[in-house]
Short mmCIF file of C-alpha atoms and ligand atoms in Angstrom, two decimals:
data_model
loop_
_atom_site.label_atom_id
_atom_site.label_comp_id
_atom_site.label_asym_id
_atom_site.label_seq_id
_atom_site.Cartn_x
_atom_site.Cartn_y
_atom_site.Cartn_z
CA UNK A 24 45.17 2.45 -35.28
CA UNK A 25 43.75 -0.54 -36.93
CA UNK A 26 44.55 -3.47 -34.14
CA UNK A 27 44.58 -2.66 -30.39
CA UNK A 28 47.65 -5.84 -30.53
CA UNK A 29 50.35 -5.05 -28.37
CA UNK A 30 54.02 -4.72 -29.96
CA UNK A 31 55.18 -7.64 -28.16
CA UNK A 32 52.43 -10.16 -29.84
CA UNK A 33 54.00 -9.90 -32.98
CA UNK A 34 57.16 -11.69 -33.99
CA UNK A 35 59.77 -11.35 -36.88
CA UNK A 36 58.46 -13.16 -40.14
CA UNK A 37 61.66 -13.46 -42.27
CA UNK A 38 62.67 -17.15 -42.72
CA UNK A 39 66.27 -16.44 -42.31
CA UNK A 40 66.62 -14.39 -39.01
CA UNK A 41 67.60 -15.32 -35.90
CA UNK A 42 64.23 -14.42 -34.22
CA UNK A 43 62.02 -15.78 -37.01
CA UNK A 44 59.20 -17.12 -35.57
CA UNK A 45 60.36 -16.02 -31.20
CA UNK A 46 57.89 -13.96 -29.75
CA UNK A 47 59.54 -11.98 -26.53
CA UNK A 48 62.57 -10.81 -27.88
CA UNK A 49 61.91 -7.12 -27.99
CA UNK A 50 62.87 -6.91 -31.65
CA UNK A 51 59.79 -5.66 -33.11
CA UNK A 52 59.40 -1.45 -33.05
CA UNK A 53 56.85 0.72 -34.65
CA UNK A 54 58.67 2.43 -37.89
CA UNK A 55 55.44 4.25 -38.57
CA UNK A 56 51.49 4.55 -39.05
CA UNK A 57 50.52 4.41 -43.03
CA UNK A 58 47.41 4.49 -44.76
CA UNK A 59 43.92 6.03 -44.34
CA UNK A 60 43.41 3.19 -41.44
CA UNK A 61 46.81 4.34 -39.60
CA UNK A 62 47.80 0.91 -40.24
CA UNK A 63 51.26 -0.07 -38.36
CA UNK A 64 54.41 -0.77 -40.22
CA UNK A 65 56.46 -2.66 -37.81
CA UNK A 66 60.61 -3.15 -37.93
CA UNK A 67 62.67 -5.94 -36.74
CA UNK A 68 65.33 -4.61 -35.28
CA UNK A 69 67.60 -8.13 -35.90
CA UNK A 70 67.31 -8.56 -39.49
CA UNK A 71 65.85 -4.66 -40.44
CA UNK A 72 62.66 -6.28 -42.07
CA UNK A 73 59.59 -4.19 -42.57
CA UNK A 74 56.15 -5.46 -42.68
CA UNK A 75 52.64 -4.25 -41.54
CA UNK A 76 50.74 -5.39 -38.74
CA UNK A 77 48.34 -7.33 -41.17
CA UNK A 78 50.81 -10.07 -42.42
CA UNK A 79 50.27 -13.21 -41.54
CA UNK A 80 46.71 -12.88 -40.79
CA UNK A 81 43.18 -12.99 -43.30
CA UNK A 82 43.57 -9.18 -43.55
CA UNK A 83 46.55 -9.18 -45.47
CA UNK A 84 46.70 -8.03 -49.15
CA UNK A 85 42.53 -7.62 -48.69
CA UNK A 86 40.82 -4.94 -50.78
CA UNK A 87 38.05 -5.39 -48.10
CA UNK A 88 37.69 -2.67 -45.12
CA UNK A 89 38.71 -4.91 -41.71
CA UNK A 90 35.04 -4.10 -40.81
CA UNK A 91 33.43 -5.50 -43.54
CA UNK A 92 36.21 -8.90 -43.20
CA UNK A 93 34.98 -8.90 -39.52
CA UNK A 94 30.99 -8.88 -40.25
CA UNK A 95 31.13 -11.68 -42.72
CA UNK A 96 32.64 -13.99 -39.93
CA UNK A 97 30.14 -12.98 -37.51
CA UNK A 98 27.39 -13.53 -39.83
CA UNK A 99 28.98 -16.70 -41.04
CA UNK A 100 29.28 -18.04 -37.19
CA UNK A 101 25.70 -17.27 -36.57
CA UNK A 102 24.45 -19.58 -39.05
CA UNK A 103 23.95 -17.50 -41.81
CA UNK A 104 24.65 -19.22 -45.28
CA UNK A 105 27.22 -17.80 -48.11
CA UNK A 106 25.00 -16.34 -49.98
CA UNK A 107 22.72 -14.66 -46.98
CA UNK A 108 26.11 -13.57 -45.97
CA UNK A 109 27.19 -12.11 -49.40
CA UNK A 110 23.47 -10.17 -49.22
CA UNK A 111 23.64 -8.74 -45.62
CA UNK A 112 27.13 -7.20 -45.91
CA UNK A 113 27.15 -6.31 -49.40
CA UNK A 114 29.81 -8.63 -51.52
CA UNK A 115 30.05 -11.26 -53.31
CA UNK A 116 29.48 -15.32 -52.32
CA UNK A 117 33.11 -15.89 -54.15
CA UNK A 118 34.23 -12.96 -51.46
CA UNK A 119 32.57 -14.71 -48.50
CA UNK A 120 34.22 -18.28 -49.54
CA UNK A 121 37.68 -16.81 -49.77
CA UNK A 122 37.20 -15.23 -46.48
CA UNK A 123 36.01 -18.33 -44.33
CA UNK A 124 38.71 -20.35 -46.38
CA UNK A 125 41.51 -17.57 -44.86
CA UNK A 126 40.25 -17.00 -41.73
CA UNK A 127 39.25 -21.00 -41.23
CA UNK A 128 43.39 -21.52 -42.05
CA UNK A 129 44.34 -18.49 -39.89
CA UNK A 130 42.07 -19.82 -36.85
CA UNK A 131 43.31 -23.63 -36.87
CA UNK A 132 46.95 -22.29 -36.53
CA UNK A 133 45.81 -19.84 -33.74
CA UNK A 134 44.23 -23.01 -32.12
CA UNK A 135 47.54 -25.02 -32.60
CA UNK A 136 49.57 -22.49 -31.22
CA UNK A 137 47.68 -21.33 -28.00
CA UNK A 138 45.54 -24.57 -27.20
CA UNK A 139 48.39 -26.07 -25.47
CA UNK A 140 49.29 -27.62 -21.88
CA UNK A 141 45.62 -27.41 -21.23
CA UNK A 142 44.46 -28.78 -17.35
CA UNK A 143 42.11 -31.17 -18.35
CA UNK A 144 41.15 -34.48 -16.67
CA UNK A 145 38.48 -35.79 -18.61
CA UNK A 146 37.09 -35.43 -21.93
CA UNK A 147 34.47 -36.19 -24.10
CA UNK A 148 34.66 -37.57 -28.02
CA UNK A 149 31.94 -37.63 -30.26
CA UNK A 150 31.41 -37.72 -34.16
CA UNK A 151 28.38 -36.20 -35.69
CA UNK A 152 27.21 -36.40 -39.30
CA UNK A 153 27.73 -34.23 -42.25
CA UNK A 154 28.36 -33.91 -46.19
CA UNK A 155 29.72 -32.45 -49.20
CA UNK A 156 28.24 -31.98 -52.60
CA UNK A 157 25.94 -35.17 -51.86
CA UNK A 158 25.11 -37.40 -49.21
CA UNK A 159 27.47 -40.19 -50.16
CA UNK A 160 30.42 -37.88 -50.15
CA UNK A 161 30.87 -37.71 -46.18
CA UNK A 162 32.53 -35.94 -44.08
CA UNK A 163 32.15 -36.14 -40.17
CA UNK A 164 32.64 -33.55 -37.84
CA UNK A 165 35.02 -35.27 -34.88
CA UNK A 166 35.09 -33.57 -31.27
CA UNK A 167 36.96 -33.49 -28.12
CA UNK A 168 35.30 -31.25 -25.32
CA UNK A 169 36.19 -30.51 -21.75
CA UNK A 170 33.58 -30.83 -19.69
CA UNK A 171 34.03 -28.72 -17.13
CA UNK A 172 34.85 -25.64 -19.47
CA UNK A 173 33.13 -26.87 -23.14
CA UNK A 174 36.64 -25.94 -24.56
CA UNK A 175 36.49 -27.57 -27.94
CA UNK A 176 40.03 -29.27 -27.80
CA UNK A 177 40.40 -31.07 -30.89
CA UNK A 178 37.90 -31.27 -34.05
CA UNK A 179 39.00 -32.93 -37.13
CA UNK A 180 36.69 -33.58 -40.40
CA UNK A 181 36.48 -36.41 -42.67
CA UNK A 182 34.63 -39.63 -43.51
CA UNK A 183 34.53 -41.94 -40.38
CA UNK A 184 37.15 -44.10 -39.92
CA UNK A 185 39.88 -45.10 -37.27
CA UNK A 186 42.67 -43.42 -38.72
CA UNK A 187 40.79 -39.93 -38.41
CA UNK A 188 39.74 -41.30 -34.91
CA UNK A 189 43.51 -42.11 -34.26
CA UNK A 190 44.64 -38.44 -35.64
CA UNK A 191 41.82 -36.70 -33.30
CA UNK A 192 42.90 -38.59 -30.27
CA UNK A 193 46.81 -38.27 -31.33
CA UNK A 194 46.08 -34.29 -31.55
CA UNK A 195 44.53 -34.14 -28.25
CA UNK A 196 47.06 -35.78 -26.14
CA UNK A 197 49.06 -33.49 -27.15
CA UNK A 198 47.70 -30.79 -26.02
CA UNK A 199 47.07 -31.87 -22.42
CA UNK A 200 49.49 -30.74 -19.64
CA UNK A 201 48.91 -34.38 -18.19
CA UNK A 202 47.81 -36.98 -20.71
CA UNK A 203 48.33 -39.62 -17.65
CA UNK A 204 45.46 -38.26 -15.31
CA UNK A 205 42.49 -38.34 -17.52
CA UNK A 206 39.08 -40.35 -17.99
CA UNK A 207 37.83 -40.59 -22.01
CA UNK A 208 34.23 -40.60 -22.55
CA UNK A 209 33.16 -41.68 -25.96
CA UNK A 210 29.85 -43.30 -27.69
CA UNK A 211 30.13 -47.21 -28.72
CA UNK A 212 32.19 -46.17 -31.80
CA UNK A 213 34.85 -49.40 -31.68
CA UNK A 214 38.39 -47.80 -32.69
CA UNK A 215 38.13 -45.37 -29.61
CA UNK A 216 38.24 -48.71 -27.46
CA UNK A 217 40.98 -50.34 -29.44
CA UNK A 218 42.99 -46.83 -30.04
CA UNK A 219 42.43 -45.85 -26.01
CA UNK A 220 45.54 -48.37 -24.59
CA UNK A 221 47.76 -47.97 -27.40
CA UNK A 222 47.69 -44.23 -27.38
CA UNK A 223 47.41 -43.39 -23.40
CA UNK A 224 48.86 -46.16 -21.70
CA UNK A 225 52.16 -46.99 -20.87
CA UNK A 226 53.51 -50.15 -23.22
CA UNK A 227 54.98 -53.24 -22.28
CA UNK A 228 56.43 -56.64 -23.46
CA UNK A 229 55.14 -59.22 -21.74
CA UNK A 230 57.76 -62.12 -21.41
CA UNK A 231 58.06 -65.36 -24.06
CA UNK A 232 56.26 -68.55 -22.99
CA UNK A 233 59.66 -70.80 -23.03
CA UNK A 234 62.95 -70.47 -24.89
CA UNK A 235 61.71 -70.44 -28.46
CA UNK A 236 59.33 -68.70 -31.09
CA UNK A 237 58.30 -65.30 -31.58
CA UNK A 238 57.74 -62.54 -28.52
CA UNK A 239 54.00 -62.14 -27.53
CA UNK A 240 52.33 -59.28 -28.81
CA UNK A 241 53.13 -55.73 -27.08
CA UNK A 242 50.64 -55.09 -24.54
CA UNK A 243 49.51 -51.65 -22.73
CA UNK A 244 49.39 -50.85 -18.86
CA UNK A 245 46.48 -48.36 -17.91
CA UNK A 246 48.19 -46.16 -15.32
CA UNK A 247 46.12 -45.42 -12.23
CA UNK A 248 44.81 -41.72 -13.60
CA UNK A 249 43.68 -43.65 -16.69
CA UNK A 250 40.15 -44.67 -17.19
CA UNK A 251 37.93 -44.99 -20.38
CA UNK A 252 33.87 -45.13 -20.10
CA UNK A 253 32.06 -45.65 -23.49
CA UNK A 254 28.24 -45.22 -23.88
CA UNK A 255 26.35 -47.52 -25.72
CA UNK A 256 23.35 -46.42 -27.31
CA UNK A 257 20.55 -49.21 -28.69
CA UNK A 258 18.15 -48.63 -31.02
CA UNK A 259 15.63 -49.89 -32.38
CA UNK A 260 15.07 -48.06 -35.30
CA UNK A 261 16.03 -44.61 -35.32
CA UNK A 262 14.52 -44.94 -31.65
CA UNK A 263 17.37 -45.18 -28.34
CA UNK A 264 16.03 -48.15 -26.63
CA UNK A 265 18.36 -48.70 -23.61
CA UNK A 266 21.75 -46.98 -22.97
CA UNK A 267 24.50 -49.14 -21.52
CA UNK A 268 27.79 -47.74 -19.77
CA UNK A 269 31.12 -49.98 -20.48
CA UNK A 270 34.37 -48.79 -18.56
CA UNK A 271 36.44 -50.25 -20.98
CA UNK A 272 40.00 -49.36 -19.55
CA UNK A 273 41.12 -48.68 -16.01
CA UNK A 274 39.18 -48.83 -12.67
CA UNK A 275 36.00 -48.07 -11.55
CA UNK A 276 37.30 -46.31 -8.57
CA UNK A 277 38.33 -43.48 -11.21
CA UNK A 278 35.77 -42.93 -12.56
CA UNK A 279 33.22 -42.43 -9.49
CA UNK A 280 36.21 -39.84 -8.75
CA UNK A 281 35.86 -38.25 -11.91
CA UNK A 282 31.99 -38.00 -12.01
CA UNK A 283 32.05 -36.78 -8.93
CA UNK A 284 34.40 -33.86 -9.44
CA UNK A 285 32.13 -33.03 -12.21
CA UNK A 286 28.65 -33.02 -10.25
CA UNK A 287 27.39 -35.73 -12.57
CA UNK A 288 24.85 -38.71 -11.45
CA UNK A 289 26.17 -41.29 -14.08
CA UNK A 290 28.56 -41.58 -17.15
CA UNK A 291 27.65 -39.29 -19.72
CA UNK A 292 28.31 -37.37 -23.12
CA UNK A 293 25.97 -34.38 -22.65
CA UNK A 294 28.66 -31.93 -23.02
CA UNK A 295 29.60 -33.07 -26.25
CA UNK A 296 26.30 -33.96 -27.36
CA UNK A 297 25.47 -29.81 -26.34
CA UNK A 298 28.48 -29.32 -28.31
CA UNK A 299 26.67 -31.03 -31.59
CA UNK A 300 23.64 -28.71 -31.09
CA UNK A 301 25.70 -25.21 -30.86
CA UNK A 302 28.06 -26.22 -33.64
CA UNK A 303 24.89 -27.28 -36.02
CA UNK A 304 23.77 -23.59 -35.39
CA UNK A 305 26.80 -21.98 -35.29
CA UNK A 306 27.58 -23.67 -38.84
CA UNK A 307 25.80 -23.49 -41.97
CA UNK A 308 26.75 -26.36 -43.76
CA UNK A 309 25.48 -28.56 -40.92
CA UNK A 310 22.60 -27.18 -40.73
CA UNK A 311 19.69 -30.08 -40.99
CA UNK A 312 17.18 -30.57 -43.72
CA UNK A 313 18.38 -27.67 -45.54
CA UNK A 314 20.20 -26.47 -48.73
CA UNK A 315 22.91 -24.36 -47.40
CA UNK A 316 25.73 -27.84 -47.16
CA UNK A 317 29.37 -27.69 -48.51
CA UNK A 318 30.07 -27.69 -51.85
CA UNK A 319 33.75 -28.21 -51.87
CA UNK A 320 35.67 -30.10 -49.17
CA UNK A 321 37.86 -27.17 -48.18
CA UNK A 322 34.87 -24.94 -47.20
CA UNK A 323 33.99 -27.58 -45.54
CA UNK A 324 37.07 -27.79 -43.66
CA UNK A 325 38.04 -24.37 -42.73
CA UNK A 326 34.80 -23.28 -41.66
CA UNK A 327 34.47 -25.98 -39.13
CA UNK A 328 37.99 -24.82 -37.99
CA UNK A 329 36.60 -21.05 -37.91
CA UNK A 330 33.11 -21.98 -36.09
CA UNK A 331 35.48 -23.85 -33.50
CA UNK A 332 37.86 -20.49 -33.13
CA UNK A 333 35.38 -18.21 -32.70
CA UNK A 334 33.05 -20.79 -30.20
CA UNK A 335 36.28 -21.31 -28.06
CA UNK A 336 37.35 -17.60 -27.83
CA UNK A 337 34.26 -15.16 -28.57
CA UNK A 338 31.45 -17.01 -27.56
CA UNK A 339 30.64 -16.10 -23.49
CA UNK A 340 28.01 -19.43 -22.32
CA UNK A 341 25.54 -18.68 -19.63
CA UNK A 342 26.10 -22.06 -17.86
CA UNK A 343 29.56 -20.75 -17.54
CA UNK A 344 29.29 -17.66 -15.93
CA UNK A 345 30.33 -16.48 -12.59
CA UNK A 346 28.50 -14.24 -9.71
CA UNK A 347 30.44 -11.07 -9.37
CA UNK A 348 31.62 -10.13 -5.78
CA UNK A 349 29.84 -6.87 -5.76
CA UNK A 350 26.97 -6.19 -8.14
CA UNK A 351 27.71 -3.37 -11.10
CA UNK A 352 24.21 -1.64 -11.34
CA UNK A 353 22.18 -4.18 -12.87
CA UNK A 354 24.70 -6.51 -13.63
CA UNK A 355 25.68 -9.73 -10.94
CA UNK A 356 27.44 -12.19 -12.89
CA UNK A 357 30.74 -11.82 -14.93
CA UNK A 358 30.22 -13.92 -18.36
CA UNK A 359 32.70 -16.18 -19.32
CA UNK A 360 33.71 -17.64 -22.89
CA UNK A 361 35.07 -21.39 -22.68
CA UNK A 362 38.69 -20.21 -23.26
CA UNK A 363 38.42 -18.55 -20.60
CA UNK A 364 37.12 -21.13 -18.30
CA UNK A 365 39.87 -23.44 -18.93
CA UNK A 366 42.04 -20.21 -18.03
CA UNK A 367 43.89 -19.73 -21.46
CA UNK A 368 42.77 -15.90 -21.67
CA UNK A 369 41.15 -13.38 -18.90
CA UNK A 370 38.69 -11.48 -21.31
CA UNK A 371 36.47 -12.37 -23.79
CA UNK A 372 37.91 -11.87 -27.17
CA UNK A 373 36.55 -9.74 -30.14
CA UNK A 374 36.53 -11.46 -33.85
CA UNK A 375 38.74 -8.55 -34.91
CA UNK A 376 41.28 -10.22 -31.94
CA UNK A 377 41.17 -13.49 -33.16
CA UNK A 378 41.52 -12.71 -36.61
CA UNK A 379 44.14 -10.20 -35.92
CA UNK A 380 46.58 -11.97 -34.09
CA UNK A 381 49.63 -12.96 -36.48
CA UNK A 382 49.90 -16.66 -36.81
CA UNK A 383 52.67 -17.25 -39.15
CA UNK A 384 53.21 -17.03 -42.91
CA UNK A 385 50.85 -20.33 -44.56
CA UNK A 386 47.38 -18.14 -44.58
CA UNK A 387 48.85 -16.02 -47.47
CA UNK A 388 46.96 -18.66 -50.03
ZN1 ZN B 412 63.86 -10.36 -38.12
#
C-alpha cells in the first residue's frame, strides 16, 4: 500500500456531487489496489467516481517514485539548495522546483484547512528580510507564532507594507477559537499599532457634538481580554541601543496576566525572533550571505509555505518535550512537534503524511 491514510480522510472530488468536498460521509470504498506500488483506487459510492488515492496531492500524475518526491522535501527543509538537492537525490533542479512549487501549494491548503479554532491567547508578529532575483526586488517573510507551542499560525510573503500586515493579521484572527482573549506582541513596525483596534476590537460610533455636521469618526473599544505590547528597538547604527516596551492597546493588568502565564520576566518577541533563526535554516533562499536566494517569486512563495508545513507538523523541538511517566529503556521524555503542542494532532507526522493527505483539486498545476 502506498499511504497508511485511513478511508475516511479522503473525500469525494467531483464538483457536482452531493458530498464533494464532506469528509465523514462514509462514501468513499476501496474498488481495488493497482500498480507495482499497490496504489488505491478509491469509489464514491454517491456519484460512482473513481480516482486514486494520489489526487489532489503533489504525487499525482508524478513520474517520480513517492520516495524519491519525499527526499527532495526533506532535503529541501534542511537547508539544502535546488541544485544540492537535484545532486543528492539524483534529478534534475527543474524537477526539484516543480516539486517545492506542488508541495508548497499542497501544504498552504493543508494549513488552511486544519489550522483552525486554535486555543491561543497571545501571539507574536514579526517580519524578517528577504529577496528575489536582486536585493531591490523584496519580499519579506511575515510571522505569527504562539508562544507557548511555536505553532507558526500565519506567514505571508511580500514587500513590507500595511496591506500585507493587514492580510497576515486578517488571516490569523481567523483562525483563533477566541480572537477576544488575546495579547499581540509585535516590534515598532507602525501599521500593527494602527491595524490592532480596527481589526480586534469591538467598533463604535461615538455620538455628534450638537445637531449638525458630519458623525465623528468610528472609533474601536479594546475589550477586557485585549491587549497589544510593541517592542521598540533603537539603534544606533546597525547596533540595538536601548529597547523600549509600549502597551499600545488595552490594560496593563493583562498583560502582567499574560506574561505570567507564560513564565516570562518582561515583554518579549523571543519566540518569534527563534522562529527567524529556524526558518533561515530550514530555508534556502533565506539563507544569509549566500547564493542559494529565489529566483522567481513563486519559489519564493511556496517554499516558505512548505518550510512552514513541515516545521509545524514534522519537526519535534526539544524545548517542547515532555517527561514520560515511566521511562522506556533509555528513553524519559516523549518529543513533541509544535502541532502537537497546540493539540491539533497526537503524533508526530511523517513528510509522506503531510504530503499525502488530499487537500482538494487546485495543486494539479
Ligand atoms: Zn462523489
Amino acid at each position: 500500500m502506498l499511504f497508511s491514510l485511513p478511508l475516511d480522510s479522503f473525500v469525494c472530488q467531483t464538483p457536482h456531487c452531493p458530498d464533494f468536498h464532506q469528509p465523514g460521509r462514509q462514501n468513499i470504498h476501496l474498488r481495488k489496489f493497482y500498480g507495482p506500488e499497490k496504489r488505491r483506487l478509491l469509489r464514491c459510492r454517491t456519484c460512482g467516481a473513481e480516482f486514486s488515492e494520489t489526487k489532489g496531492t503533489p504525487y499525482w500524475g508524478s513520474k517520480l517514485p513517492p520516495e524519491q518526491v519525499d527526499r527532495v522535501v526533506d532535503h529541501i527543509t534542511h537547508g539544502n539548495c535546488f541544485s544540492s538537492t537535484a545532486a543528492l537525490t539524483g534529478c534534475h533542479r527543474t524537477t526539484v522546483a516543480r516539486i517545492v512549487c506542488r508541495a508548497g501549494v499542497h501544504l498552504e491548503q493543508f494549513h488552511d484547512q486544519h489550522a483552525r479554532d486554535l486555543e491561543v491567547t497571545s501571539m507574536q508578529a514579526d517580519e524578517r528580510h528577504a529577496f528575489v532575483g536582486e536585493k531591490a526586488e523584496q519580499a519579506w517573510d511575515f510571522t505569527v507564532v504562539d508562544p507557548k507551542s511555536k505553532f507558526v499560525i500565519e506567514g505571508q510573503v511580500g514587500a513590507r507594507t500595511a496591506e500585507l500586515t493587514k492580510v497576515l493579521l486578517v488571516n490569523a484572527r481567523e483562525r483563533l477559537a477566541n480572537p477576544q482573549r488575546l495579547v499581540l506582541f509585535t516590534d515598532g513596525y507602525l501599521p500593527y499599532q494602527t491595524l490592532f483596534p480596527e481589526l480586534f476590537g469591538t467598533p463604535w460610533q461615538p455620538p455628534r457634538q450638537g445637531k449638525r455636521g458630519r458623525f465623528p469618526r468610528k472609533a474601536y473599544r479594546i475589550p477586557r481580554g485585549l491587549a497589544h505590547v510593541r517592542i521598540i528597538k533603537e539603534y544606533s547604527g546597525k547596533q540595538v541601543v536601548r529597547v523600549r516596551t509600549e502597551i499600545a492597546a488595552g490594560t496593563q493588568k493583562r498583560v502582567n496576566l499574560e506574561l505570567e502565564t507564560l513564565g516570562y520576566m518582561k515583554p518579549n518577541t523571543s519566540a518569534v525572533e527563534r522562529q527567524n533563526g529556524t526558518a533561515r535554516r530550514m530555508n534556502p533562499h533565506l539563507v544569509r550571505k549566500s547564493l542559494a536566494f529565489a529566483r522567481l517569486p513563486i519559489h519564493r512563495r511556496t517554499l516558505a509555505q512548505m518550510v512552514q508545513g513541515v516545521y509545524n507538523w514534522c519537526r519535534p523541538q526539544r524545548g517542547l518535550r515532555q517527561p514520560l511517566a515511566e521511562p522506556l529503556g533509555r528513553r524519559k521524555y516523549a518529543q513533541r512537534t509544535p502541532a502537537m503542542a497546540i493539540g491539533l494532532t497526537g503524533r508526530c507526522w511523517s513528510i509522506r503524511d503531510l504530503l499525502s493527505f488530499p487537500c482538494g483539486v487546485a495543486c494539479q498545476e
